[in-house]
XYZ file of N, CA and C in Angstrom:
108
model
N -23.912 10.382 6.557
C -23.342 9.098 6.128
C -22.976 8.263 7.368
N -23.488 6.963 7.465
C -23.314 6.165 8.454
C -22.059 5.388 8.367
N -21.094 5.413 9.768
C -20.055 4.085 9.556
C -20.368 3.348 8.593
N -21.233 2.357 8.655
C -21.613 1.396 8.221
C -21.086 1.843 6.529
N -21.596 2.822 5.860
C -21.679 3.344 4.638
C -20.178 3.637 4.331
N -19.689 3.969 5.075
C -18.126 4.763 4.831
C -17.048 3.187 4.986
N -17.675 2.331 5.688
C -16.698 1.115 5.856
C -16.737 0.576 4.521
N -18.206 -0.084 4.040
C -18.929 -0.380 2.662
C -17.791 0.321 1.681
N -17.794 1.505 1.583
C -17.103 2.604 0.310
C -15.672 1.820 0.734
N -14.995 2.096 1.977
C -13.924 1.716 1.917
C -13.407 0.251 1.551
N -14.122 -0.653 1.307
C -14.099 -1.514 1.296
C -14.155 -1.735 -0.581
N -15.147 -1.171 -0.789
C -15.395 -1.468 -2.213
C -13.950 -0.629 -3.393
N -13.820 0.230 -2.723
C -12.578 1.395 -3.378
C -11.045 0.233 -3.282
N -11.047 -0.654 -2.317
C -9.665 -1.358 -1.853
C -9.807 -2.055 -2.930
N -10.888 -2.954 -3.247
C -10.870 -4.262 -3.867
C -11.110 -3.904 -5.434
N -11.194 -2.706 -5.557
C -11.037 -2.108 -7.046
C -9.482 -1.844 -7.103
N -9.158 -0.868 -6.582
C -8.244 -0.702 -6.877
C -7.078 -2.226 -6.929
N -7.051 -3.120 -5.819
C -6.506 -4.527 -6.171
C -6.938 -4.787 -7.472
N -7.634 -4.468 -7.715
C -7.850 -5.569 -8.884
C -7.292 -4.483 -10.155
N -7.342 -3.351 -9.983
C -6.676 -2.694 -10.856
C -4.965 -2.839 -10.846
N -4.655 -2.718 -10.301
C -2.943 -3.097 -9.644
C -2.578 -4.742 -10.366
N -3.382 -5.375 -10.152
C -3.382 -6.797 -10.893
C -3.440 -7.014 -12.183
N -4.270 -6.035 -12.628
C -4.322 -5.809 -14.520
C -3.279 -5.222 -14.557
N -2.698 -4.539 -13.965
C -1.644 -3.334 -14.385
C -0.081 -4.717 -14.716
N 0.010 -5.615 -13.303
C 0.901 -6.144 -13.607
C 0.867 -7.593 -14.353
N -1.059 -8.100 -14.362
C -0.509 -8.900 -15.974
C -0.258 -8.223 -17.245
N -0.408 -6.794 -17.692
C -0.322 -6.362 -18.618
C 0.890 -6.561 -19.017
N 2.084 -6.013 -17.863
C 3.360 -5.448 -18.029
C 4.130 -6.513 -18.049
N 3.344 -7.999 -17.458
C 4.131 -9.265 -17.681
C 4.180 -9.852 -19.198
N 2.522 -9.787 -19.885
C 2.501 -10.160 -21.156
C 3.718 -9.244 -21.450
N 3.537 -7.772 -21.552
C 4.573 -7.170 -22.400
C 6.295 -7.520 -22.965
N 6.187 -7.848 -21.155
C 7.611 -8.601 -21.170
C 8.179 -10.033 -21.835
N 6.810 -10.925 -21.704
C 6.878 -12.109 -22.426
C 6.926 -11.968 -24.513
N 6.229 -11.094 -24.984
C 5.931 -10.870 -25.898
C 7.712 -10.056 -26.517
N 7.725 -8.906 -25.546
C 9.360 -8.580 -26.231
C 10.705 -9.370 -26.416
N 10.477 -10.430 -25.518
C 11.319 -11.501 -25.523
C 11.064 -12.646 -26.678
């Protein structure tokens, strides 16, 4: 596996997971708007 390949992975794994972290906290915002 080349740098190149392992930077790529690392790169692609960050910007998933951001974007998972981001669903996580509009979810928990609707939730909050909705119990109110």
């Amino acid at each position: 596996m080349s740098t190149f390949e392992a930077l790529s992975l690392m790169i692609m794994f960050s910007v998933f997971t951001l974007s998972l972290i981001s669903l996580i906290i509009n979810l928990t915002k609707d939730n909050r708007k909705t119990k109110k």
